[in-house]
Amino acid sequence: MGDFFVFEIIPDMFATSDGTRIEELARISGNDYCADCKFPDPTWASINLGIFICLKCAGAHRSLGVHFKVRSWELDTSCWTPELLHYISQRGNDFVNSLFEHDVPRYFLRPQDEKNSEAIRLNFIQAKYVRLEFITRKYPLESLSLGIQISKLPVFVSRVFAMPEAAKIGFFQKIGANSGKWQKRLFTLTGRYMSYFREDDDSFPVGRIDVTEAKLGFPSESGNYFSLKTKDREYQFLLDSSAQMIDWCHAIRRAKIFYSSFPSFGELKESDTFVSHFDQVSTLRLIYSIVHQVC
Ligand SMILES: [Zn+2]
């Protein structure tokens, strides 16, 4: 992780402290909310990025690797050299986010939105600063002294990612409506419908949820749970990993955004087979790609 993401060396931190000035920088509009999760009055700073962040996001930054350096501007009094304060004053939350959050897809889970924020927070911060999924190529990145090698940036395809996936399939658990117990089921997401099957060779699902009419939620502050609430019922799901949980939630949000925008697309009839529906959605993806010139 991060082998192509090398920041400039920050000047050594041995000069006199200047607590007043770092406090002034922290009060500037934009810096008064965490750059990543928007928590108010953040008390930490990323000194490689030049931004103000909250305690929880500082922990996530620290886990990204040795180039990510965080300090508490309340507790660390000896590191704020004039050079470092100048560096932070040239950056700040608004400017750095105009670069690193230039193109965040609407479906992408952000930590401030969700109750179960820790897995979502880490995924968002990794996507933002390590995988560079939301970055713009408009700015001459070298001039920002961030040391990113342009040739190693990911292909800029986030508009494609905003589309629904053609089809998604996987095993995870849901709470049975009658038993109240966790049951492993096969799930598919095709078009606007998430269906679940008792056995993987069953032809017909035992249940189907129209994701455009369901509200995605997180019933727990930890663990790999998510829920879908319809007007009749609240479904709860448990997945094997946070990566799998986020992957399914993103796919559901993509489908919800897309099929809410184009309600007549992807209508699944009872007579449709999985394969015919897959073909239909693939065709729609192609049309969408041409219309939006994302091919
Ligand atoms: Zn935060």
Coordinates of N, CA and C in Angstrom, one line a residue, residues 25-266:
L25 N -5.1 28.8 12.7 CA -5.4 28.0 11.5 C -6.5 27.1 11.6
A26 N -6.7 26.5 12.8 CA -7.7 25.6 13.1 C -9.1 26.2 13.1
R27 N -9.1 27.5 13.3 CA -10.4 28.3 13.3 C -10.9 28.8 12.0
I28 N -10.0 28.7 11.0 CA -10.3 29.2 9.6 C -11.5 28.4 9.1
S29 N -12.4 29.0 8.4 CA -13.6 28.3 7.8 C -13.1 27.2 6.9
G30 N -13.7 26.1 7.1 CA -13.3 24.9 6.4 C -12.5 24.0 7.3
N31 N -11.5 24.6 8.0 CA -10.7 23.8 9.0 C -11.5 23.5 10.3
D32 N -12.6 24.1 10.4 CA -13.4 23.9 11.7 C -14.3 22.7 11.7
Y33 N -14.2 21.9 10.6 CA -14.8 20.6 10.5 C -13.8 19.6 10.0
C34 N -13.9 18.4 10.5 CA -13.0 17.3 10.1 C -13.0 17.2 8.5
A35 N -11.8 17.2 7.9 CA -11.7 17.2 6.5 C -12.3 15.9 5.9
D36 N -12.4 14.9 6.7 CA -12.9 13.6 6.2 C -14.3 13.3 6.6
C37 N -14.7 13.5 7.9 CA -16.0 13.1 8.3 C -16.9 14.2 8.7
K38 N -16.4 15.5 8.7 CA -17.1 16.7 9.0 C -17.5 16.8 10.4
F39 N -16.9 16.1 11.3 CA -17.1 16.3 12.8 C -16.6 17.7 13.1
P40 N -17.4 18.4 14.0 CA -17.0 19.8 14.2 C -15.8 19.9 15.2
D41 N -15.1 21.0 15.0 CA -14.0 21.4 15.9 C -12.9 20.3 16.0
P42 N -12.3 19.8 14.9 CA -11.3 18.8 15.0 C -10.1 19.2 15.7
T43 N -9.5 18.4 16.5 CA -8.4 18.7 17.4 C -7.0 18.1 16.9
W44 N -7.1 17.5 15.8 CA -5.9 16.9 15.2 C -5.6 17.5 13.8
A45 N -4.3 17.3 13.4 CA -4.0 17.8 12.1 C -3.1 16.7 11.4
S46 N -3.3 16.5 10.1 CA -2.4 15.7 9.3 C -1.4 16.6 8.8
I47 N -0.1 16.4 9.2 CA 0.9 17.4 8.9 C 1.6 17.0 7.5
N48 N 1.3 15.9 6.9 CA 1.8 15.7 5.6 C 0.8 16.2 4.6
L49 N -0.5 16.2 4.9 CA -1.5 16.7 4.0 C -1.8 18.2 4.2
G50 N -1.6 18.7 5.5 CA -1.9 20.0 5.8 C -3.4 20.3 6.0
I51 N -4.1 19.3 6.8 CA -5.5 19.4 7.0 C -5.8 19.2 8.5
F52 N -7.0 19.6 8.9 CA -7.5 19.4 10.2 C -8.5 18.2 10.2
I53 N -8.3 17.3 11.2 CA -9.1 16.1 11.2 C -9.5 15.8 12.7
C54 N -10.5 14.9 12.9 CA -10.9 14.5 14.2 C -10.0 13.4 14.7
L55 N -10.2 13.1 16.0 CA -9.4 12.0 16.6 C -9.6 10.7 15.9
K56 N -10.8 10.3 15.6 CA -11.1 9.0 14.9 C -10.5 8.9 13.5
C57 N -10.6 10.0 12.8 CA -10.0 10.0 11.4 C -8.5 10.0 11.5
A58 N -7.9 10.7 12.6 CA -6.5 10.7 12.8 C -6.0 9.3 13.0
G59 N -6.8 8.5 13.7 CA -6.4 7.1 13.9 C -6.4 6.3 12.6
A60 N -7.4 6.6 11.7 CA -7.4 6.0 10.4 C -6.2 6.4 9.5
H61 N -5.9 7.7 9.6 CA -4.7 8.2 8.8 C -3.4 7.5 9.3
R62 N -3.3 7.3 10.6 CA -2.1 6.7 11.1 C -1.9 5.3 10.6
S63 N -3.0 4.6 10.3 CA -3.0 3.2 9.9 C -2.6 3.1 8.4
L64 N -2.5 4.3 7.7 CA -2.3 4.2 6.2 C -0.8 4.0 5.9
G65 N 0.1 4.3 6.8 CA 1.5 4.1 6.5 C 2.4 5.2 7.1
V66 N 3.7 5.0 6.9 CA 4.6 6.0 7.6 C 4.6 7.4 7.0
H67 N 4.1 7.6 5.8 CA 4.0 8.9 5.2 C 2.9 9.7 5.8
F68 N 2.0 9.1 6.5 CA 0.8 9.8 7.0 C 1.1 10.1 8.5
K69 N 1.3 11.4 8.7 CA 1.7 11.8 10.1 C 0.7 12.7 10.6
V70 N 0.2 12.4 11.8 CA -0.8 13.2 12.5 C -0.3 13.7 13.8
R71 N -0.8 14.8 14.2 CA -0.5 15.4 15.5 C -1.7 16.1 16.1
S72 N -1.8 16.0 17.4 CA -2.9 16.7 18.1 C -2.4 18.2 18.3
W73 N -3.2 19.1 17.8 CA -2.7 20.5 18.0 C -3.0 21.0 19.4
E74 N -3.7 20.3 20.2 CA -3.9 20.6 21.6 C -2.8 20.0 22.5
L75 N -2.4 18.8 22.2 CA -1.5 18.1 23.1 C -0.1 18.2 22.6
D76 N 0.2 18.2 21.3 CA 1.6 18.3 20.8 C 1.9 19.8 20.7
T77 N 2.8 20.2 21.5 CA 3.1 21.7 21.5 C 4.4 22.0 20.8
S78 N 5.2 21.0 20.6 CA 6.6 21.3 20.2 C 6.9 21.1 18.7
C79 N 5.9 20.8 17.9 CA 6.2 20.4 16.5 C 5.8 21.5 15.5
W80 N 5.2 22.6 16.0 CA 4.6 23.6 15.0 C 5.6 24.6 14.7
T81 N 6.6 24.2 13.8 CA 7.6 25.2 13.4 C 7.0 26.2 12.4
P82 N 7.6 27.3 12.2 CA 7.1 28.3 11.2 C 6.9 27.6 9.8
E83 N 7.9 26.7 9.4 CA 7.8 26.1 8.1 C 6.5 25.2 8.0
L84 N 6.3 24.5 9.1 CA 5.1 23.6 9.1 C 3.8 24.4 9.1
L85 N 3.8 25.5 9.9 CA 2.6 26.3 9.9 C 2.4 27.0 8.6
H86 N 3.4 27.3 7.9 CA 3.3 27.9 6.5 C 2.7 26.9 5.6
Y87 N 3.3 25.7 5.7 CA 2.8 24.5 4.8 C 1.3 24.3 5.0
I88 N 0.9 24.3 6.3 CA -0.6 24.0 6.6 C -1.4 25.2 6.1
S89 N -0.9 26.4 6.3 CA -1.7 27.6 5.8 C -1.9 27.6 4.3
Q90 N -0.9 27.0 3.6 CA -1.0 27.0 2.1 C -2.0 25.9 1.6
R91 N -2.4 25.0 2.5 CA -3.3 23.9 2.1 C -4.6 24.1 2.8
G92 N -4.9 23.4 3.9 CA -6.1 23.5 4.6 C -7.2 22.6 4.0
N93 N -8.3 22.4 4.7 CA -9.3 21.4 4.4 C -10.0 21.7 3.0
D94 N -10.4 22.9 2.8 CA -11.1 23.2 1.6 C -10.3 22.9 0.3
F95 N -9.0 23.4 0.3 CA -8.2 23.2 -0.8 C -7.8 21.8 -1.1
V96 N -7.4 21.1 0.0 CA -7.0 19.7 -0.1 C -8.2 18.8 -0.6
N97 N -9.4 19.1 0.0 CA -10.6 18.4 -0.5 C -11.0 18.7 -1.9
S98 N -10.7 19.9 -2.4 CA -11.0 20.2 -3.8 C -10.2 19.3 -4.7
L99 N -9.1 18.8 -4.2 CA -8.3 17.9 -5.0 C -8.7 16.4 -4.7
F100 N -8.7 16.0 -3.5 CA -8.9 14.6 -3.1 C -10.3 14.2 -3.1
E101 N -11.3 15.1 -3.0 CA -12.7 14.8 -3.1 C -13.3 15.4 -4.3
H102 N -12.6 15.5 -5.4 CA -13.1 16.2 -6.6 C -14.3 15.5 -7.1
D103 N -14.3 14.2 -7.1 CA -15.3 13.4 -7.8 C -15.7 12.2 -6.9
V104 N -16.4 12.4 -5.9 CA -16.9 11.3 -5.0 C -18.2 10.8 -5.5
P105 N -18.3 9.6 -6.0 CA -19.6 9.1 -6.5 C -20.7 9.2 -5.5
R106 N -21.9 9.5 -5.9 CA -23.0 9.6 -4.9 C -23.2 8.4 -4.1
Y107 N -22.9 7.2 -4.7 CA -23.2 6.0 -3.9 C -22.3 5.7 -2.8
F108 N -21.1 6.4 -2.8 CA -20.0 6.0 -1.9 C -20.3 6.3 -0.5
L109 N -20.2 5.4 0.4 CA -20.5 5.5 1.8 C -19.5 6.4 2.5
R110 N -20.0 7.5 3.1 CA -19.1 8.4 3.8 C -19.3 8.2 5.3
P111 N -18.2 8.4 6.1 CA -18.3 8.1 7.6 C -19.4 8.9 8.3
Q112 N -19.6 10.2 7.9 CA -20.5 11.0 8.6 C -22.0 10.6 8.4
D113 N -22.2 9.8 7.4 CA -23.6 9.5 7.1 C -24.1 8.3 7.9
E114 N -23.2 7.5 8.4 CA -23.7 6.2 8.9 C -23.3 5.9 10.3
K115 N -24.2 5.1 10.9 CA -24.0 4.8 12.3 C -22.8 3.9 12.5
N116 N -22.7 2.9 11.6 CA -21.5 2.0 11.7 C -20.4 2.7 10.9
S117 N -19.7 3.6 11.6 CA -18.8 4.4 10.8 C -17.3 3.9 10.7
E118 N -16.9 3.0 11.6 CA -15.5 2.7 11.6 C -15.0 2.0 10.3
A119 N -15.7 1.0 9.9 CA -15.3 0.3 8.7 C -15.5 1.2 7.5
I120 N -16.5 2.0 7.5 CA -16.9 2.9 6.5 C -15.8 4.1 6.4
R121 N -15.4 4.5 7.6 CA -14.4 5.6 7.7 C -13.1 5.1 7.1
L122 N -12.7 4.0 7.5 CA -11.4 3.5 7.0 C -11.4 3.3 5.5
N123 N -12.5 2.7 5.0 CA -12.6 2.5 3.6 C -12.6 3.8 2.8
F124 N -13.3 4.8 3.3 CA -13.4 6.1 2.7 C -12.0 6.8 2.6
I125 N -11.3 6.7 3.8 CA -10.0 7.4 3.9 C -9.0 6.7 3.0
Q126 N -9.0 5.4 3.0 CA -8.1 4.6 2.1 C -8.4 5.0 0.6
A127 N -9.7 5.0 0.2 CA -10.1 5.3 -1.1 C -9.6 6.7 -1.5
K128 N -9.8 7.7 -0.5 CA -9.4 9.1 -0.8 C -8.0 9.3 -0.9
Y129 N -7.1 8.8 0.0 CA -5.7 9.2 0.0 C -4.8 8.1 -0.5
V130 N -5.2 6.9 -0.5 CA -4.3 5.8 -0.9 C -4.6 5.3 -2.3
R131 N -5.9 5.0 -2.5 CA -6.3 4.5 -3.8 C -6.6 5.7 -4.8
L132 N -6.7 6.9 -4.3 CA -6.9 8.1 -5.1 C -8.1 8.0 -6.0
E133 N -9.2 7.4 -5.5 CA -10.4 7.2 -6.3 C -11.1 8.4 -6.7
F134 N -11.0 9.5 -5.9 CA -11.8 10.7 -6.1 C -11.0 11.9 -6.7
I135 N -9.8 11.7 -7.0 CA -8.9 12.8 -7.3 C -9.2 13.4 -8.6
T136 N -8.8 14.7 -8.8 CA -8.9 15.3 -10.1 C -7.6 15.3 -10.7
R137 N -7.6 15.3 -12.1 CA -6.3 15.5 -12.8 C -6.1 16.9 -13.3
K138 N -7.1 17.8 -12.9 CA -7.0 19.2 -13.4 C -5.8 19.9 -12.9
Y139 N -5.4 19.7 -11.7 CA -4.3 20.5 -11.1 C -3.0 19.9 -11.5
P140 N -2.0 20.7 -11.6 CA -0.6 20.2 -11.8 C -0.1 19.6 -10.5
L141 N -0.3 18.3 -10.3 CA -0.1 17.7 -9.0 C 1.4 17.9 -8.5
E142 N 2.3 18.0 -9.4 CA 3.7 18.1 -8.9 C 3.9 19.4 -8.1
S143 N 3.1 20.5 -8.6 CA 3.3 21.7 -7.9 C 2.7 21.7 -6.5
L144 N 2.0 20.7 -6.2 CA 1.5 20.6 -4.8 C 2.5 19.9 -3.9
S145 N 3.6 19.5 -4.4 CA 4.6 18.8 -3.7 C 4.1 17.6 -3.0
L146 N 3.1 16.9 -3.6 CA 2.6 15.7 -2.9 C 3.4 14.5 -3.5
G147 N 4.1 14.7 -4.5 CA 5.0 13.6 -5.0 C 4.3 12.5 -5.6
I148 N 3.0 12.7 -6.1 CA 2.3 11.6 -6.7 C 2.8 11.4 -8.1
Q149 N 3.0 10.2 -8.5 CA 3.4 9.9 -9.9 C 2.2 9.8 -10.8
I150 N 2.0 10.8 -11.7 CA 0.8 10.9 -12.5 C 0.5 9.5 -13.2
S151 N 1.6 8.9 -13.7 CA 1.4 7.7 -14.6 C 0.8 6.6 -13.7
K152 N 0.9 6.7 -12.4 CA 0.4 5.6 -11.6 C -0.9 5.9 -11.0
L153 N -1.5 7.0 -11.4 CA -2.9 7.3 -10.9 C -3.8 6.2 -11.5
P154 N -4.9 5.9 -10.8 CA -5.8 5.0 -11.3 C -6.5 5.6 -12.5
V155 N -7.0 4.7 -13.4 CA -7.8 5.3 -14.5 C -9.0 6.0 -14.0
F156 N -9.4 7.1 -14.6 CA -10.4 8.0 -14.0 C -11.8 7.5 -14.5
V157 N -12.4 6.6 -13.7 CA -13.6 5.9 -14.2 C -14.7 6.0 -13.2
S158 N -14.7 7.0 -12.3 CA -15.7 6.9 -11.2 C -17.1 7.1 -11.8
R159 N -17.3 7.8 -12.9 CA -18.7 7.9 -13.5 C -19.2 6.5 -13.9
V160 N -18.3 5.7 -14.4 CA -18.7 4.3 -14.7 C -19.1 3.6 -13.4
F161 N -18.3 3.8 -12.4 CA -18.6 3.1 -11.1 C -19.9 3.5 -10.6
A162 N -20.4 4.7 -11.0 CA -21.7 5.2 -10.4 C -22.9 4.4 -11.0
M163 N -22.6 3.7 -12.1 CA -23.7 2.9 -12.7 C -23.9 1.7 -11.9
P164 N -25.1 1.1 -12.0 CA -25.4 -0.2 -11.3 C -24.5 -1.3 -11.9
E165 N -24.2 -2.3 -11.1 CA -23.4 -3.4 -11.7 C -24.4 -4.2 -12.5
A166 N -23.9 -5.0 -13.5 CA -24.7 -5.8 -14.3 C -25.4 -6.8 -13.5
A167 N -24.8 -7.5 -12.6 CA -25.4 -8.5 -11.7 C -24.4 -8.7 -10.6
K168 N -25.0 -9.1 -9.5 CA -24.1 -9.4 -8.3 C -24.7 -10.6 -7.6
I169 N -23.8 -11.4 -7.1 CA -24.2 -12.7 -6.5 C -23.3 -13.0 -5.4
G170 N -23.8 -13.5 -4.3 CA -23.0 -13.9 -3.1 C -23.8 -14.5 -2.0
F171 N -23.1 -15.1 -1.1 CA -23.7 -15.7 0.1 C -23.5 -14.8 1.3
F172 N -24.5 -14.6 2.1 CA -24.4 -14.0 3.4 C -25.6 -14.4 4.2
Q173 N -25.7 -13.8 5.4 CA -26.8 -14.2 6.3 C -27.8 -13.2 6.5
K174 N -29.1 -13.6 6.7 CA -30.1 -12.7 7.0 C -30.9 -13.3 8.2
I175 N -31.6 -12.4 8.9 CA -32.4 -12.9 10.0 C -33.8 -13.4 9.5
G176 N -34.1 -14.6 9.8 CA -35.4 -15.2 9.3 C -36.6 -14.4 9.9
A177 N -37.6 -14.2 9.1 CA -38.8 -13.4 9.5 C -39.5 -14.1 10.7
N178 N -39.6 -15.4 10.6 CA -40.3 -16.2 11.6 C -39.4 -16.7 12.7
S179 N -38.3 -17.2 12.3 CA -37.4 -17.9 13.3 C -36.6 -16.8 14.1
G180 N -36.3 -15.7 13.6 CA -35.5 -14.7 14.3 C -34.1 -15.1 14.3
K181 N -33.7 -16.2 13.6 CA -32.3 -16.6 13.6 C -31.6 -16.3 12.4
W182 N -30.3 -16.2 12.5 CA -29.4 -15.9 11.3 C -29.5 -17.2 10.4
Q183 N -29.7 -16.9 9.1 CA -29.8 -18.0 8.1 C -28.9 -17.6 6.9
K184 N -28.1 -18.6 6.4 CA -27.2 -18.3 5.3 C -28.1 -18.4 4.0
R185 N -28.0 -17.4 3.1 CA -28.8 -17.5 1.9 C -27.9 -17.0 0.7
L186 N -28.4 -17.4 -0.5 CA -27.8 -16.9 -1.7 C -28.5 -15.6 -2.1
F187 N -27.7 -14.6 -2.3 CA -28.3 -13.3 -2.7 C -27.9 -12.9 -4.1
T188 N -28.8 -12.3 -4.9 CA -28.5 -11.8 -6.2 C -29.0 -10.3 -6.2
L189 N -28.3 -9.5 -6.9 CA -28.7 -8.1 -7.2 C -28.7 -8.0 -8.7
T190 N -29.9 -8.0 -9.3 CA -30.0 -7.8 -10.7 C -31.0 -6.6 -10.9
G191 N -30.5 -5.6 -11.7 CA -31.4 -4.5 -11.9 C -31.8 -3.9 -10.5
R192 N -33.0 -3.6 -10.3 CA -33.5 -2.9 -9.1 C -33.8 -3.9 -8.0
Y193 N -33.6 -5.2 -8.2 CA -34.1 -6.2 -7.2 C -32.9 -7.0 -6.6
M194 N -33.0 -7.0 -5.2 CA -32.1 -7.9 -4.5 C -33.0 -9.1 -4.1
S195 N -32.6 -10.3 -4.6 CA -33.4 -11.5 -4.3 C -32.6 -12.5 -3.5
Y196 N -33.3 -13.3 -2.7 CA -32.6 -14.3 -1.9 C -33.2 -15.7 -2.1
F197 N -32.3 -16.7 -2.1 CA -32.7 -18.0 -2.5 C -32.3 -18.9 -1.3
R198 N -33.1 -19.9 -1.0 CA -32.9 -20.8 0.1 C -31.6 -21.7 -0.2
E199 N -31.6 -22.2 -1.4 CA -30.5 -23.1 -1.8 C -29.9 -22.5 -3.1
D200 N -28.6 -22.7 -3.3 CA -28.0 -22.1 -4.5 C -28.5 -22.7 -5.8
D201 N -29.1 -23.8 -5.8 CA -29.7 -24.3 -7.1 C -31.2 -24.1 -7.2
D202 N -31.8 -23.4 -6.3 CA -33.2 -23.0 -6.4 C -33.4 -22.1 -7.6
S203 N -34.5 -22.4 -8.3 CA -34.8 -21.5 -9.5 C -35.5 -20.2 -9.2
F204 N -36.3 -20.2 -8.1 CA -37.0 -19.1 -7.7 C -36.6 -18.6 -6.4
P205 N -36.5 -17.3 -6.2 CA -36.2 -16.8 -4.9 C -37.3 -16.9 -3.9
V206 N -36.9 -17.0 -2.6 CA -38.0 -17.0 -1.6 C -38.4 -15.6 -1.2
G207 N -37.6 -14.6 -1.6 CA -37.9 -13.2 -1.3 C -37.2 -12.3 -2.3
R208 N -37.8 -11.1 -2.5 CA -37.2 -10.1 -3.4 C -37.5 -8.7 -2.9
I209 N -36.5 -7.9 -2.9 CA -36.6 -6.5 -2.4 C -36.3 -5.6 -3.5
D210 N -37.2 -4.6 -3.7 CA -37.0 -3.5 -4.7 C -36.1 -2.5 -4.0
V211 N -34.8 -2.4 -4.4 CA -33.9 -1.5 -3.6 C -34.3 -0.1 -3.8
T212 N -35.0 0.3 -4.8 CA -35.4 1.7 -5.0 C -36.4 2.1 -3.9
E213 N -37.0 1.1 -3.3 CA -38.1 1.5 -2.3 C -37.6 1.1 -0.9
A214 N -36.3 0.8 -0.8 CA -35.8 0.3 0.5 C -34.8 1.4 1.0
K215 N -34.8 1.5 2.4 CA -33.8 2.5 3.0 C -32.7 1.6 3.6
L216 N -31.5 2.0 3.1 CA -30.3 1.3 3.6 C -29.9 1.8 5.0
G217 N -29.6 0.9 5.9 CA -29.2 1.4 7.2 C -28.2 0.5 7.9
F218 N -27.7 0.9 9.0 CA -26.7 0.2 9.7 C -27.1 0.0 11.2
P219 N -27.6 -1.2 11.5 CA -28.3 -1.4 12.8 C -27.3 -1.4 14.0
S220 N -26.0 -1.6 13.7 CA -25.1 -1.7 14.8 C -23.9 -0.8 14.5
E221 N -23.2 -0.3 15.6 CA -22.1 0.5 15.5 C -20.8 -0.2 15.1
S222 N -20.8 -1.5 15.2 CA -19.7 -2.3 14.8 C -20.2 -3.6 14.2
G223 N -19.3 -4.4 13.6 CA -19.7 -5.6 12.9 C -20.1 -5.3 11.5
N224 N -20.2 -6.4 10.7 CA -20.5 -6.2 9.3 C -22.0 -6.4 9.0
Y225 N -22.8 -5.6 9.6 CA -24.2 -5.6 9.4 C -24.7 -4.5 8.6
F226 N -25.8 -4.8 7.8 CA -26.5 -3.7 7.2 C -28.0 -4.1 7.2
S227 N -28.9 -3.1 6.9 CA -30.3 -3.4 6.9 C -30.9 -2.7 5.7
L228 N -32.1 -3.3 5.3 CA -32.9 -2.7 4.2 C -34.3 -2.6 4.8
K229 N -34.8 -1.4 4.9 CA -36.1 -1.2 5.4 C -37.1 -0.8 4.3
T230 N -38.1 -1.7 4.2 CA -39.2 -1.4 3.2 C -40.4 -1.0 4.0
K231 N -41.5 -0.7 3.3 CA -42.7 -0.3 4.1 C -43.3 -1.4 4.9
D232 N -42.9 -2.7 4.5 CA -43.5 -3.8 5.2 C -42.6 -4.4 6.3
R233 N -41.3 -4.2 6.1 CA -40.4 -5.1 6.9 C -39.0 -4.5 6.9
E234 N -38.3 -4.8 8.0 CA -36.9 -4.4 8.0 C -36.0 -5.7 7.9
Y235 N -35.2 -5.8 6.9 CA -34.3 -7.0 6.7 C -33.0 -6.6 7.3
Q236 N -32.4 -7.6 8.0 CA -31.1 -7.4 8.6 C -30.1 -8.5 8.0
F237 N -28.9 -8.0 7.7 CA -28.0 -8.9 7.0 C -26.6 -8.8 7.7
L238 N -25.9 -10.0 7.7 CA -24.6 -10.1 8.3 C -23.7 -10.7 7.3
L239 N -22.6 -10.0 7.0 CA -21.6 -10.4 6.0 C -20.3 -10.9 6.6
D240 N -19.5 -11.5 5.8 CA -18.3 -12.1 6.4 C -17.2 -11.1 6.7
S241 N -17.1 -10.0 6.0 CA -16.1 -9.0 6.2 C -16.6 -7.6 5.9
S242 N -15.9 -6.6 6.4 CA -16.3 -5.2 6.2 C -16.2 -4.9 4.7
A243 N -15.2 -5.5 4.0 CA -15.1 -5.2 2.6 C -16.3 -5.7 1.8
Q244 N -16.8 -6.9 2.2 CA -17.9 -7.5 1.5 C -19.2 -6.7 1.8
M245 N -19.3 -6.2 3.1 CA -20.4 -5.4 3.5 C -20.5 -4.1 2.7
I246 N -19.3 -3.4 2.6 CA -19.3 -2.1 1.9 C -19.5 -2.4 0.4
D247 N -19.0 -3.4 -0.1 CA -19.2 -3.8 -1.6 C -20.7 -3.9 -1.9
W248 N -21.4 -4.7 -1.1 CA -22.8 -4.8 -1.3 C -23.6 -3.5 -1.1
C249 N -23.2 -2.8 -0.1 CA -23.9 -1.5 0.2 C -23.7 -0.6 -1.0
H250 N -22.5 -0.5 -1.5 CA -22.2 0.3 -2.7 C -23.1 -0.1 -3.9
A251 N -23.1 -1.4 -4.1 CA -23.9 -1.9 -5.3 C -25.3 -1.6 -5.1
I252 N -25.9 -1.7 -3.9 CA -27.3 -1.4 -3.7 C -27.5 0.1 -3.9
R253 N -26.6 0.9 -3.4 CA -26.8 2.4 -3.6 C -26.7 2.8 -5.1
R254 N -25.8 2.1 -5.8 CA -25.7 2.4 -7.2 C -27.0 2.0 -7.9
A255 N -27.5 0.8 -7.6 CA -28.7 0.4 -8.2 C -29.9 1.3 -7.9
K256 N -29.9 1.7 -6.6 CA -31.0 2.6 -6.2 C -30.9 3.9 -6.9
I257 N -29.8 4.5 -7.0 CA -29.6 5.8 -7.7 C -30.0 5.7 -9.2
F258 N -29.5 4.6 -9.8 CA -29.7 4.5 -11.2 C -31.1 4.2 -11.6
Y259 N -31.8 3.2 -10.9 CA -33.1 2.8 -11.2 C -34.2 3.8 -10.7
S260 N -33.8 4.6 -9.7 CA -34.7 5.7 -9.3 C -34.7 6.8 -10.4
S261 N -33.5 7.0 -11.0 CA -33.4 8.0 -12.1 C -34.1 7.5 -13.4
F262 N -34.0 6.2 -13.6 CA -34.6 5.7 -14.9 C -35.6 4.6 -14.5
P263 N -36.7 4.9 -13.9 CA -37.6 4.0 -13.3 C -38.1 2.9 -14.3
S264 N -38.2 3.2 -15.6 CA -38.7 2.2 -16.5 C -37.7 1.2 -16.9
F265 N -36.4 1.5 -16.6 CA -35.3 0.5 -17.0 C -35.3 -0.6 -16.0
G266 N -34.9 -1.8 -16.5 CA -34.6 -2.9 -15.6 C -35.8 -3.5 -14.9

